[in-house]
mmCIF file of C-alpha atoms in Angstrom:
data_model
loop_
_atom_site.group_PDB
_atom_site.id
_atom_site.type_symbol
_atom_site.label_atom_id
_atom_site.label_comp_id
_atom_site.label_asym_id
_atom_site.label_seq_id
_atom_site.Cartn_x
_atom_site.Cartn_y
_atom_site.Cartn_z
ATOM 1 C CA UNK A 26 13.808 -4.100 -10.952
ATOM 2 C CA UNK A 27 10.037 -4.383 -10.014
ATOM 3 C CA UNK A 28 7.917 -1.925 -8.261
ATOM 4 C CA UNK A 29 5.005 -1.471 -5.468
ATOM 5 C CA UNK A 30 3.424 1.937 -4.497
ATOM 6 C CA UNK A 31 2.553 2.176 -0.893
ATOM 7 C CA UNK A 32 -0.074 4.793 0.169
ATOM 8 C CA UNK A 33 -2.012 5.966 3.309
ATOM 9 C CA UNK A 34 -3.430 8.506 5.454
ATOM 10 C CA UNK A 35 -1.312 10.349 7.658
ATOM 11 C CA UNK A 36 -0.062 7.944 10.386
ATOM 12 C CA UNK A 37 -1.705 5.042 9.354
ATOM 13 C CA UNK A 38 1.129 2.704 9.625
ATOM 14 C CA UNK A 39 2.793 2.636 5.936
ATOM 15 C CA UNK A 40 6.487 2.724 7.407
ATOM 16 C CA UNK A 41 6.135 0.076 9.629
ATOM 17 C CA UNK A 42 4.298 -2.145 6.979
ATOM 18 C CA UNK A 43 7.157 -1.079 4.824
ATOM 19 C CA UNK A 44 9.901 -2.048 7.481
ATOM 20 C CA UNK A 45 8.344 -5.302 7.995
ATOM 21 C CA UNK A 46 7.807 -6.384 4.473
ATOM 22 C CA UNK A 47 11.665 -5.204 3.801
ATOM 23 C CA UNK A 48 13.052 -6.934 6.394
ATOM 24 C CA UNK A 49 11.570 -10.335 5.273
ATOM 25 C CA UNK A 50 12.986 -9.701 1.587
ATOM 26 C CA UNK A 51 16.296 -8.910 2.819
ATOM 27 C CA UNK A 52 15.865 -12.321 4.627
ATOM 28 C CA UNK A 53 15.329 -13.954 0.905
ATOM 29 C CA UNK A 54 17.950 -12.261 -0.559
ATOM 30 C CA UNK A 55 16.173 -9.598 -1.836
ATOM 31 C CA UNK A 56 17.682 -5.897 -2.209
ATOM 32 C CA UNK A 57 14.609 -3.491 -1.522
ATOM 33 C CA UNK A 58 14.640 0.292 -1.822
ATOM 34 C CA UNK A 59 12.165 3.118 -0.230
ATOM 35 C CA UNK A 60 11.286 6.649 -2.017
ATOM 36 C CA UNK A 61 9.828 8.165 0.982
ATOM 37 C CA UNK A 62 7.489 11.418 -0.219
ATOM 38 C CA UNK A 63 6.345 13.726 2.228
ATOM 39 C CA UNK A 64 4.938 17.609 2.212
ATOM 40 C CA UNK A 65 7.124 19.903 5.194
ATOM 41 C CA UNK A 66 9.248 17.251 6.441
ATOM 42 C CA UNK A 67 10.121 13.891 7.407
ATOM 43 C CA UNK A 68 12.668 11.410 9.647
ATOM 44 C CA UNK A 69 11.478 8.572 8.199
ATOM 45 C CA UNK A 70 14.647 8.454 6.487
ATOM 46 C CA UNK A 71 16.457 8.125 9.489
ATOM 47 C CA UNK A 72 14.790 4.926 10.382
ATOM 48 C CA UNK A 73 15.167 3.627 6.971
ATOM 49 C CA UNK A 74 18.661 4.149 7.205
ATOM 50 C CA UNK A 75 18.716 2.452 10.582
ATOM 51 C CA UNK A 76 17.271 -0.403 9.418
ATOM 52 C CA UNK A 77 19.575 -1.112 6.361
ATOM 53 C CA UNK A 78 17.411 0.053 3.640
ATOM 54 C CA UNK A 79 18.516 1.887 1.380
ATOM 55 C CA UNK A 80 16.345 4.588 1.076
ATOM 56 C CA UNK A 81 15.805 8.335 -0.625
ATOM 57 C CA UNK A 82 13.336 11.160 0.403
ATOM 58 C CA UNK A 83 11.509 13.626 -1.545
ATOM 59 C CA UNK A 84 9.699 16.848 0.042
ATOM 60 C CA UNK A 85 7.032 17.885 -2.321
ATOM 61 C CA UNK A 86 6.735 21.400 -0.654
ATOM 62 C CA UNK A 87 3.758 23.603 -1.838
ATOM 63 C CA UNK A 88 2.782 21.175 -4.264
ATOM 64 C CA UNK A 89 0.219 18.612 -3.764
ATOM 65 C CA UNK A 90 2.658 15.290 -3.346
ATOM 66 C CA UNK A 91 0.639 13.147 -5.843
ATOM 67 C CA UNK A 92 0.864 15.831 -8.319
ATOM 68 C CA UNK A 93 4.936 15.869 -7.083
ATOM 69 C CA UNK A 94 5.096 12.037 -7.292
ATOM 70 C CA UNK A 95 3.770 11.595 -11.025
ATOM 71 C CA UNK A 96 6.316 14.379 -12.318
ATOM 72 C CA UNK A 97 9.375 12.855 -9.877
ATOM 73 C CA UNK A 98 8.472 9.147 -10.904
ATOM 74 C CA UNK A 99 11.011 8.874 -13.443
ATOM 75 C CA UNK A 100 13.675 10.342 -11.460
ATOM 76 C CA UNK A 101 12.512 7.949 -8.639
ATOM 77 C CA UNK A 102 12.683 4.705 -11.209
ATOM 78 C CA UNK A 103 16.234 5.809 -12.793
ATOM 79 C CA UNK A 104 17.248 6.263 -8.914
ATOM 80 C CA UNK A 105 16.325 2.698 -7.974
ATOM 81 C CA UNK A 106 17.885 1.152 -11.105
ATOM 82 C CA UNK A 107 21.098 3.071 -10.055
ATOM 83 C CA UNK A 108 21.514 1.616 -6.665
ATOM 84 C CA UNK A 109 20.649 -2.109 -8.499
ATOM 85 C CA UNK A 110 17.466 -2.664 -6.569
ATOM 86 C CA UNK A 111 15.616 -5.698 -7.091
ATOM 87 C CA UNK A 112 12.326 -4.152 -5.585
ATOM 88 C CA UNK A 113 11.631 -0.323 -5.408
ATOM 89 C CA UNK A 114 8.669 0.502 -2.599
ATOM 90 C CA UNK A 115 7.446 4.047 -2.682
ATOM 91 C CA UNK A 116 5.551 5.680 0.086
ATOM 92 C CA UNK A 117 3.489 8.322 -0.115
ATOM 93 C CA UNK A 118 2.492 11.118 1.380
ATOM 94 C CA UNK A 119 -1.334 10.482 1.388
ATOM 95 C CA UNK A 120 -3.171 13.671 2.029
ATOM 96 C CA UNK A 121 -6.265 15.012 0.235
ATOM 97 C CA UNK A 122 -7.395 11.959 -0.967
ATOM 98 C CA UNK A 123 -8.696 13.249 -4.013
ATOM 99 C CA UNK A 124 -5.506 11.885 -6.081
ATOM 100 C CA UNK A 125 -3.991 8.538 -6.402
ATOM 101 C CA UNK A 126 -0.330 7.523 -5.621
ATOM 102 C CA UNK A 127 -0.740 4.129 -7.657
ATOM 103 C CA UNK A 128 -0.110 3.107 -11.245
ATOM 104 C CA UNK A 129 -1.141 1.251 -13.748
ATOM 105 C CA UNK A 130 0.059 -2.269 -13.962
ATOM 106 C CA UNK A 131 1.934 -1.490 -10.892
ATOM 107 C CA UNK A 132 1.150 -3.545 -7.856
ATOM 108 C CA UNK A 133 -0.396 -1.207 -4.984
ATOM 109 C CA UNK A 134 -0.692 -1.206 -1.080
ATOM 110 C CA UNK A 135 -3.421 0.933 0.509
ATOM 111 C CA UNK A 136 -2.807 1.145 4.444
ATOM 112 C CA UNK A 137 -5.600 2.272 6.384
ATOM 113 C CA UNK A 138 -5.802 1.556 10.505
ATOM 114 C CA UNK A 139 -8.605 0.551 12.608
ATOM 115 C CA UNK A 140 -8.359 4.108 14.773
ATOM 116 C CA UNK A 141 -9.025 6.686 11.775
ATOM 117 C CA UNK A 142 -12.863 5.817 12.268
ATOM 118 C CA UNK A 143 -15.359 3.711 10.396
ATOM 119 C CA UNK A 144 -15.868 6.194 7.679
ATOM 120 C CA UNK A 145 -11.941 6.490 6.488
ATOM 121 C CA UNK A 146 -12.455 4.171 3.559
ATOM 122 C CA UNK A 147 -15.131 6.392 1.991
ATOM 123 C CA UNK A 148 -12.773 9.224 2.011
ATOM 124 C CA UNK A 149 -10.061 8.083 1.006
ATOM 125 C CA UNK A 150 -11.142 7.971 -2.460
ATOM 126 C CA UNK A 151 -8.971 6.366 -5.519
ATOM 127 C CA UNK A 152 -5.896 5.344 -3.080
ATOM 128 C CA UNK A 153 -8.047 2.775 -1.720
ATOM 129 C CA UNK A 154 -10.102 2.027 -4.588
ATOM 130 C CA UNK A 155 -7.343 1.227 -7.162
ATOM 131 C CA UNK A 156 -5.353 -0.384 -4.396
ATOM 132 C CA UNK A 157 -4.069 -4.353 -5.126
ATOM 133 C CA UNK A 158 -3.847 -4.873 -1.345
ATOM 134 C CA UNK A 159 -5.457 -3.199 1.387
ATOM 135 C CA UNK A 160 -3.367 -3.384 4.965
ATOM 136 C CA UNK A 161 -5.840 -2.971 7.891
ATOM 137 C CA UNK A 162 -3.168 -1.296 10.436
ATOM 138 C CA UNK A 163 -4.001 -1.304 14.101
ATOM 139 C CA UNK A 164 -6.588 -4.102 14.881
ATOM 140 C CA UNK A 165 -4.725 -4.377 18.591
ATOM 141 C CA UNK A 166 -6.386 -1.440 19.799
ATOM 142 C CA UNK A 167 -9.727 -1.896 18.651
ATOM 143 C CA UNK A 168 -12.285 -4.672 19.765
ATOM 144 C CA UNK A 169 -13.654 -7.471 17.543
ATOM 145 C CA UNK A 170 -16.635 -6.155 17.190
ATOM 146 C CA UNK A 171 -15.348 -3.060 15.745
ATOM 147 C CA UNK A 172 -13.020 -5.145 13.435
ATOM 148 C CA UNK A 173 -15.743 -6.900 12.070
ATOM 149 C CA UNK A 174 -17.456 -3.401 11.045
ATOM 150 C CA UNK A 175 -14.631 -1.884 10.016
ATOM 151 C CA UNK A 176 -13.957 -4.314 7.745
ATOM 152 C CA UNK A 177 -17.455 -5.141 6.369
ATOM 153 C CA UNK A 178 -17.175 -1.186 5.191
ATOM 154 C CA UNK A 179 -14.437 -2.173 2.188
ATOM 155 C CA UNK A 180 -16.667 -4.834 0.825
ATOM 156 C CA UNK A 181 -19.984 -2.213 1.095
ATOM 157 C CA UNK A 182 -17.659 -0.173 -1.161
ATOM 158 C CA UNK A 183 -16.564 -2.812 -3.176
ATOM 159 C CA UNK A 184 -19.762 -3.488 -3.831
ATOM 160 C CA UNK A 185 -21.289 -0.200 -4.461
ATOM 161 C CA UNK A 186 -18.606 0.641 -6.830
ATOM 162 C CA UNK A 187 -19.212 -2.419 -9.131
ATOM 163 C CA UNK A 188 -21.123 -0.231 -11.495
ATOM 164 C CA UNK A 189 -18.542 2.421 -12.158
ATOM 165 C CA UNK A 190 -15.461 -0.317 -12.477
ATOM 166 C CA UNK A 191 -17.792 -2.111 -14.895
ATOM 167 C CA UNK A 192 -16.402 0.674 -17.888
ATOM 168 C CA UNK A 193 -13.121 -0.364 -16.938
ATOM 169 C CA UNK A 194 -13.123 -4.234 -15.928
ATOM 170 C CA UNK A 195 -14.135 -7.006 -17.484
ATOM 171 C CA UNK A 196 -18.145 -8.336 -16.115
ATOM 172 C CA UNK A 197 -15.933 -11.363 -15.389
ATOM 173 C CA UNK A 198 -13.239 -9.731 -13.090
ATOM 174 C CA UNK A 199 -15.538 -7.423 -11.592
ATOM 175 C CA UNK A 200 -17.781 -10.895 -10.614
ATOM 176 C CA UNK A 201 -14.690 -12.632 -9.268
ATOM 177 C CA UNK A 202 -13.715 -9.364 -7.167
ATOM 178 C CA UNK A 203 -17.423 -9.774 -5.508
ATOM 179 C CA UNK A 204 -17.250 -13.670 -5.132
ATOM 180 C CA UNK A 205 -13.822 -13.107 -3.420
ATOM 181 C CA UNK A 206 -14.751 -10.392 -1.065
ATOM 182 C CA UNK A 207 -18.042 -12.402 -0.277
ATOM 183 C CA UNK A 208 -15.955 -15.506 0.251
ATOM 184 C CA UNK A 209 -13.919 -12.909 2.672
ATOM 185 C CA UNK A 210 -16.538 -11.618 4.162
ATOM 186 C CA UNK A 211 -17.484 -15.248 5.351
ATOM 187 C CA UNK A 212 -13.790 -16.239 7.266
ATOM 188 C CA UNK A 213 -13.104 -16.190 10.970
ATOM 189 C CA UNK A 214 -11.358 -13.108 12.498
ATOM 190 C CA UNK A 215 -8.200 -15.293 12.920
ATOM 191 C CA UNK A 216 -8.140 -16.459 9.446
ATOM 192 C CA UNK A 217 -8.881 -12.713 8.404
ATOM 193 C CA UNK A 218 -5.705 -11.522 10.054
ATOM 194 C CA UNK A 219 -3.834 -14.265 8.243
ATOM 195 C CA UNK A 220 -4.361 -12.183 5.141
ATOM 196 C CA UNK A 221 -1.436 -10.052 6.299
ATOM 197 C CA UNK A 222 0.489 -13.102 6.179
ATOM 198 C CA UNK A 223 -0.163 -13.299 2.641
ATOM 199 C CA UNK A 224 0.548 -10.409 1.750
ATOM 200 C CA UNK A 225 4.454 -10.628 3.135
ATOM 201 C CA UNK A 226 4.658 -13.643 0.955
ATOM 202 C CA UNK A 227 3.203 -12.205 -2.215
ATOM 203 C CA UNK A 228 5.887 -9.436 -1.425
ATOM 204 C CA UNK A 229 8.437 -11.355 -1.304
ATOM 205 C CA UNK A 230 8.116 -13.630 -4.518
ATOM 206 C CA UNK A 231 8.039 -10.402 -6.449
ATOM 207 C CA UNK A 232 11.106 -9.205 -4.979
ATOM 208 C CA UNK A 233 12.608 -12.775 -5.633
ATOM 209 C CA UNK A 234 10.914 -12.895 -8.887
ATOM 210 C CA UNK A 235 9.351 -16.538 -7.753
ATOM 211 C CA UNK A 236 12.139 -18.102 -6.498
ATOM 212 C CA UNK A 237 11.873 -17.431 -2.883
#
């Protein structure tokens, strides 16, 4: 069974990323699973379950739900092996911002849309920055000229972070990251939202293990 963390602000779109990416894998034969994590409450399960995903939830209460998340994660795992998943998604709550749903050598999804205002990505903190994949949620309701500057604001970060990643990446990674994002930074607005695209597909060859 492999794995992908999902995390996001409040709102920002992570179930319906989730439901789209999971409805393409069951298309390749692909048996996906959801730990949904949430503070009070929470009916995403219901649409989960709706959808034909098999799906769990977890209600971290009074505790902060990355704190929950990294104490639960081996219940989680052992949960997903039981129901023979062949990819295990979990989506976070996403609150504070201060913590980090993601782990190590564990693909991970940071969804952030267009409406939360052009300084979200600076405060979001760790769950964008150690993110794999950034979703940009949204774009419909925003013009292209906002687009443009919303986007341009992940590779200022990217950029202004290359000194403190530099202790943990390689000069030669954290080089590539900047030659990729400036190589980004360069494509057409059409070709930009294509990136989504990709993403599905990179998705879906882990679920199918390369054999989609």
């Amino acid at each position: 069974m492999k794995m992908i963390t999902v995390a996001g602000a409040h709102a920002c779109g992570k179930t319906s990323v989730i439901l789209k990416t999971a409805e393409l894998l069951l298309k390749e034969n692909c048996r996906p699973g959801v730990m949904k994590l949430d503070c009070i409450s929470s009916e995403d399960d219901r649409i989960y379950s709706a959808a034909g995903i098999t799906n769990v939830k977890y209600i971290s209460g009074n505790i902060c739900p990355d704190h929950y998340f990294a104490d639960s994660i081996s219940d989680i795992f052992q949960w997903g092996l039981r129901e023979k998943l062949d990819l295990l998604i979990t989506e976070s709550a996403g609150l504070c911002g201060r913590c980090s749903p993601h782990i190590r050598d564990i693909p991970a999804v940071c969804v952030i849309d267009c409406l939360s205002g052009i300084t979200a990505p600076q405060k979001i903190g760790p769950m964008l920055r150690y993110a794999d994949f950034i979703a940009v949620t949204k774009g419909d309701l925003v013009s292209p000229a906002e687009r443009e500057e919303f986007t341009q604001v992940f590779f200022d970060l990217l950029a202004a972070s290359r000194a403190e990643t530099l202790s943990e990446l390689s000069q030669s990674w954290a080089d590539s990251a900047l030659a990729v994002a400036g190589a980004y930074a360069a494509l057409s607005p059409a070709v930009r939202r294509d990136m989504l695209d990709y993403l599905w597909r990179f998705l879906v060859n882990m679920g199918t293990g390369g054999k989609g």
